[in-house]
Coordinates of C-alpha atoms and ligand atoms in Angstrom, one line a residue:
X1 CA -130.0 -82.6 49.9
X2 CA -127.3 -80.6 51.7
X3 CA -127.9 -78.4 54.8
X4 CA -126.0 -76.0 57.0
X5 CA -126.8 -73.4 59.6
X6 CA -125.0 -70.4 61.0
X7 CA -125.6 -68.1 64.0
X8 CA -126.4 -64.5 64.1
X9 CA -123.9 -62.1 65.7
X10 CA -123.6 -59.2 68.1
X11 CA -120.7 -56.7 68.0
X12 CA -119.4 -56.3 71.5
X13 CA -117.1 -53.4 70.5
X14 CA -115.9 -51.7 67.3
X15 CA -118.7 -51.5 64.7
X16 CA -118.3 -48.8 62.1
X17 CA -114.8 -48.1 63.2
X18 CA -113.9 -51.5 61.9
X19 CA -114.9 -50.4 58.4
X20 CA -112.1 -47.8 58.8
X21 CA -109.4 -50.2 59.9
X22 CA -109.9 -50.5 63.7
X23 CA -110.3 -53.9 65.3
X24 CA -113.6 -55.2 66.6
X25 CA -114.8 -57.8 69.1
X26 CA -117.9 -59.9 68.1
X27 CA -119.7 -63.0 69.4
X28 CA -122.2 -65.4 67.9
X29 CA -125.7 -65.4 69.4
X30 CA -128.2 -68.2 70.0
X31 CA -130.4 -67.6 66.9
X32 CA -129.6 -69.2 63.6
X33 CA -130.2 -69.2 59.8
X34 CA -130.5 -72.6 58.1
X35 CA -130.0 -73.2 54.4
X36 CA -130.8 -76.4 52.5
X37 CA -130.1 -77.0 48.8
X38 CA -130.8 -79.7 46.3
X39 CA -130.4 -80.1 42.5
X40 CA -132.7 -77.9 40.3
X41 CA -133.1 -76.7 36.8
X42 CA -129.8 -76.5 34.9
X43 CA -128.1 -73.1 35.3
X44 CA -131.0 -71.6 37.2
X45 CA -131.2 -70.9 40.9
X46 CA -134.5 -71.0 42.8
X47 CA -134.6 -69.5 46.3
X48 CA -137.4 -69.9 48.8
X49 CA -137.4 -67.8 52.0
X50 CA -139.6 -65.6 54.2
X51 CA -139.2 -63.0 51.4
X52 CA -140.9 -65.2 48.7
X53 CA -140.1 -67.8 46.1
X54 CA -137.9 -66.6 43.3
X55 CA -136.6 -68.5 40.2
X56 CA -133.5 -66.8 38.7
X57 CA -132.6 -67.9 35.2
X58 CA -128.9 -68.3 34.4
X59 CA -129.0 -65.3 32.0
X60 CA -130.3 -62.8 34.6
X61 CA -127.9 -60.2 35.9
X62 CA -127.2 -60.6 39.6
X63 CA -128.2 -56.9 40.1
X64 CA -131.8 -57.8 38.9
X65 CA -132.3 -60.4 41.7
X66 CA -134.3 -59.3 44.8
X67 CA -131.8 -57.9 47.3
X68 CA -132.8 -60.4 50.0
X69 CA -132.0 -63.3 47.7
X70 CA -129.0 -61.9 45.8
X71 CA -126.3 -63.2 48.2
X72 CA -127.7 -66.7 48.1
X73 CA -127.9 -66.6 44.3
X74 CA -124.3 -65.4 44.2
X75 CA -123.1 -68.4 46.2
X76 CA -125.2 -70.8 44.1
X77 CA -123.9 -69.4 40.9
X78 CA -120.3 -69.8 42.1
X79 CA -121.1 -73.5 42.5
X80 CA -122.4 -73.6 38.9
X81 CA -126.1 -73.0 39.5
X82 CA -128.8 -75.7 38.9
X83 CA -129.9 -75.5 42.5
X84 CA -133.0 -75.1 44.6
X85 CA -132.1 -73.3 47.8
X86 CA -134.3 -72.8 50.8
X87 CA -133.6 -70.4 53.7
X88 CA -135.1 -70.3 57.2
X89 CA -134.0 -68.1 60.0
X90 CA -135.1 -67.2 63.5
X91 CA -132.7 -64.2 63.6
X92 CA -134.6 -60.9 63.6
X93 CA -133.9 -59.2 60.2
X94 CA -132.5 -55.7 59.6
X95 CA -131.8 -54.9 63.3
X96 CA -128.0 -55.5 63.5
X97 CA -128.0 -59.2 64.5
X98 CA -126.3 -60.5 61.4
X99 CA -129.3 -62.1 59.8
X100 CA -128.0 -61.5 56.3
X101 CA -124.4 -62.5 57.2
X102 CA -125.7 -65.7 58.8
X103 CA -127.6 -66.6 55.6
X104 CA -124.5 -65.9 53.5
X105 CA -122.4 -68.2 55.7
X106 CA -125.1 -70.9 55.9
X107 CA -125.5 -70.7 52.1
X108 CA -121.8 -71.1 51.6
X109 CA -121.7 -74.1 54.0
X110 CA -124.6 -75.8 52.4
X111 CA -123.9 -75.1 48.8
X112 CA -120.1 -75.4 48.8
X113 CA -120.3 -78.5 51.0
X114 CA -118.3 -80.2 53.7
X115 CA -114.8 -79.3 52.5
X116 CA -115.6 -75.6 52.9
X117 CA -117.7 -75.8 56.1
X118 CA -116.1 -73.6 58.7
X119 CA -113.0 -73.1 56.5
X120 CA -111.6 -69.8 55.1
X121 CA -113.2 -70.8 51.7
X122 CA -116.7 -70.5 53.3
X123 CA -115.9 -67.2 54.9
X124 CA -114.5 -65.8 51.6
X125 CA -117.5 -67.0 49.6
X126 CA -119.9 -65.6 52.3
X127 CA -118.2 -62.2 52.1
X128 CA -118.3 -62.1 48.3
X129 CA -122.0 -62.9 48.6
X130 CA -122.6 -60.2 51.2
X131 CA -120.8 -57.6 49.1
X132 CA -123.4 -58.0 46.3
X133 CA -125.8 -56.0 48.6
X134 CA -123.4 -54.2 50.9
X135 CA -120.1 -53.4 49.0
X136 CA -118.3 -51.8 52.0
X137 CA -118.8 -54.8 54.4
X138 CA -115.7 -55.1 56.5
X139 CA -116.1 -58.9 56.8
X140 CA -116.4 -58.9 60.6
X141 CA -120.0 -60.1 60.6
X142 CA -119.4 -63.0 58.2
X143 CA -116.3 -64.0 60.2
X144 CA -118.3 -64.1 63.5
X145 CA -121.2 -66.1 61.9
X146 CA -118.8 -68.6 60.4
X147 CA -116.4 -69.0 63.4
X148 CA -118.9 -68.8 66.2
X149 CA -117.7 -68.2 69.8
X150 CA -116.2 -64.8 70.5
X151 CA -113.7 -63.4 68.0
X152 CA -111.4 -60.5 67.6
X153 CA -111.5 -59.2 64.0
X154 CA -108.9 -57.1 62.5
X155 CA -107.6 -56.3 59.0
X156 CA -109.7 -59.0 57.4
X157 CA -108.8 -61.9 59.6
X158 CA -109.9 -63.1 63.1
X159 CA -108.7 -64.9 66.2
X160 CA -110.8 -66.8 68.7
X161 CA -111.1 -65.2 72.1
X162 CA -112.1 -66.6 75.5
X163 CA -115.9 -66.5 76.1
X164 CA -116.5 -65.6 79.7
X165 CA -118.3 -68.7 81.1
X166 CA -121.0 -67.0 83.1
X167 CA -121.8 -64.1 80.8
X168 CA -124.7 -63.7 78.5
X169 CA -126.3 -60.9 76.6
X170 CA -129.7 -59.2 76.8
X171 CA -130.6 -58.2 73.3
X172 CA -133.2 -55.5 73.1
X173 CA -134.7 -54.3 69.8
X174 CA -136.1 -50.8 69.1
X175 CA -138.2 -52.6 66.5
X176 CA -137.0 -50.2 63.8
X177 CA -135.1 -51.8 60.9
X178 CA -132.1 -50.0 59.3
X179 CA -130.1 -50.4 56.1
X180 CA -126.5 -51.0 57.1
X181 CA -125.1 -49.7 53.8
X182 CA -126.8 -46.3 54.3
X183 CA -125.6 -45.8 57.9
X184 CA -122.1 -46.9 56.9
X185 CA -122.1 -44.4 54.0
X186 CA -123.2 -41.5 56.3
X187 CA -120.4 -42.4 58.7
X188 CA -117.9 -42.3 55.8
X189 CA -119.2 -38.8 54.9
X190 CA -118.7 -37.7 58.5
X191 CA -115.2 -39.2 58.7
X192 CA -114.2 -37.3 55.5
X193 CA -115.6 -34.0 56.7
X194 CA -113.9 -34.1 60.1
X195 CA -110.9 -36.5 59.6
X196 CA -109.0 -35.3 62.8
X197 CA -111.9 -35.9 65.1
X198 CA -112.8 -39.2 63.5
X199 CA -109.2 -40.3 63.7
X200 CA -109.0 -39.6 67.4
X201 CA -112.3 -41.6 67.9
X202 CA -110.7 -44.5 66.0
X203 CA -107.7 -44.4 68.3
X204 CA -110.0 -44.4 71.4
X205 CA -112.0 -47.4 70.1
X206 CA -108.8 -49.3 69.2
X207 CA -107.7 -48.9 72.8
X208 CA -111.1 -50.0 74.1
X209 CA -111.0 -53.1 71.9
X210 CA -107.6 -54.0 73.4
X211 CA -108.8 -53.4 76.9
X212 CA -111.9 -55.4 76.3
X213 CA -109.8 -58.3 75.0
X214 CA -107.8 -58.2 78.3
X215 CA -111.1 -58.1 80.3
X216 CA -112.4 -61.2 78.3
X217 CA -109.1 -63.0 79.1
X218 CA -109.5 -62.4 82.8
X219 CA -113.3 -62.9 82.8
X220 CA -113.7 -59.4 84.3
X221 CA -117.4 -58.6 83.4
X222 CA -117.3 -55.2 85.2
X223 CA -114.4 -54.0 83.1
X224 CA -115.8 -55.5 79.9
X225 CA -119.2 -53.8 80.5
X226 CA -117.4 -50.4 81.2
X227 CA -115.5 -50.7 77.9
X228 CA -118.8 -51.4 76.1
X229 CA -120.4 -48.4 77.7
X230 CA -117.4 -46.2 76.6
X231 CA -117.7 -47.6 73.1
X232 CA -121.4 -46.4 73.1
X233 CA -120.2 -42.9 73.7
X234 CA -117.9 -43.1 70.6
X235 CA -120.8 -44.4 68.6
X236 CA -123.0 -41.6 69.7
X237 CA -120.1 -39.3 68.7
X238 CA -120.4 -40.4 65.1
X239 CA -124.2 -40.0 65.0
X240 CA -125.3 -43.6 64.8
X241 CA -127.2 -43.8 68.1
X242 CA -130.6 -42.2 68.3
X243 CA -133.3 -41.5 70.9
X244 CA -134.8 -45.0 70.8
X245 CA -131.4 -46.7 71.2
X246 CA -130.4 -44.1 73.9
X247 CA -133.5 -44.9 75.9
X248 CA -132.8 -48.7 75.8
X249 CA -129.1 -48.1 76.7
X250 CA -130.2 -46.0 79.7
X251 CA -132.7 -48.6 80.8
X252 CA -130.2 -51.5 80.5
X253 CA -127.3 -49.6 82.0
X254 CA -129.0 -49.4 85.4
X255 CA -129.0 -53.1 85.9
X256 CA -126.4 -54.7 83.6
X257 CA -122.5 -54.5 83.5
X258 CA -122.7 -52.3 80.4
X259 CA -124.9 -51.6 77.4
X260 CA -124.5 -50.3 73.9
X261 CA -126.1 -50.4 70.4
X262 CA -124.9 -53.3 68.3
X263 CA -124.4 -53.3 64.5
X264 CA -125.1 -50.3 62.3
X265 CA -127.4 -48.3 64.7
X266 CA -130.0 -45.7 63.8
X267 CA -132.6 -48.3 64.8
X268 CA -131.8 -51.9 65.4
X269 CA -130.7 -53.3 68.7
X270 CA -129.0 -52.7 72.0
X271 CA -127.0 -55.4 73.8
X272 CA -126.4 -55.5 77.6
X273 CA -123.7 -57.6 79.2
X274 CA -125.3 -59.7 82.1
X275 CA -124.9 -62.9 84.1
X276 CA -127.3 -64.8 86.3
X277 CA -127.3 -62.1 88.9
X278 CA -128.8 -59.3 86.7
X279 CA -130.2 -60.9 83.5
X280 CA -133.9 -61.0 84.6
X281 CA -133.8 -57.5 86.0
X282 CA -132.2 -56.2 82.7
X283 CA -134.8 -58.0 80.6
X284 CA -137.5 -56.4 82.7
X285 CA -136.0 -53.0 82.4
X286 CA -135.7 -53.0 78.6
X287 CA -139.1 -54.4 78.2
X288 CA -140.4 -51.7 80.5
X289 CA -138.7 -49.2 78.1
X290 CA -140.7 -50.6 75.2
X291 CA -138.2 -53.2 73.7
X292 CA -138.8 -56.6 72.4
X293 CA -136.0 -58.5 74.1
X294 CA -134.4 -61.9 74.6
X295 CA -131.4 -63.3 76.5
X296 CA -128.7 -64.9 74.3
X297 CA -125.7 -67.0 75.0
X298 CA -122.5 -65.2 74.3
X299 CA -120.5 -67.3 71.8
X300 CA -122.9 -69.8 70.1
X301 CA -121.4 -72.4 67.8
X302 CA -120.5 -71.3 64.3
X303 CA -121.2 -72.7 60.9
X304 CA -122.3 -76.3 61.2
X305 CA -125.0 -78.8 60.5
Ligands
MEV1 C1 -122.7 -54.0 60.8 O1 -123.1 -55.1 61.5 C2 -121.3 -53.6 61.3 C3 -120.6 -52.4 60.6 O2 -119.4 -52.2 61.2 C4 -120.4 -52.7 59.1 C5 -119.3 -53.7 58.8 O3 -118.4 -54.0 59.7 O4 -119.3 -54.2 57.7 C6 -121.5 -51.2 60.7

């Protein structure tokens, strides 16, 4: 039996724009997906998860596999199949916290084994797996789930960044799930219909990502929170925020260093940058506004045992 786990992720700045070539800053959060695998029926892949128990014969087309299991089946097939795979996760699903990416990364780590754990091979396999359900994925989410910590992602590769030692995130969920591929497709239509405006927003976000990296280096939470709040304005400008997210951003902004939606938007979660001085008040504020919320470390460990 082989096992691996990977963390969920939050995007500190740059979601959506990263699909169009802008950089992004991400961190791993303190919730994880765990995958175990052992030998099974030759050629077949059996997947057990919260979504059910599915046996996929070798002859089945990948497109016929349940969407929730398809990425794991993809990784298992790349390893030759004949595997029983089991997936467990405490990452809330479908709300922008990387639950699918973390499963892809953990599956790559468990199925491909020690040589690929944490290595570019695991990231590449996880991204191929994720693209079986979300073809336009930028690769930022799988990189963050594999690398852990805080990363700057750009042009398909990433660099580790300083994680501010005192900082954490309040993660507040609207409770409404979204389909990332649908939201990304609608942003693409918007980008094509108003290329000049979208281009200037991309430039603005690129500048914010650079400024936020500098704030991370100097541990300046006030500046980092301000850049996150400005990023939220850009996300609202491309139509991916909504009334529920706006309400949580308003509630969290009053007490935290800065708040924004994280991930695809149109439902999903808000993150607020906090430290020990304002975490409890921010949790109370977003819960008072109707969210399910938890505090997460900023920069959990990446792919591992
Ligand atoms: C989703 O978590 C992040 C997006 O930028 C899509 C992607 O980067 O693949 C919306």
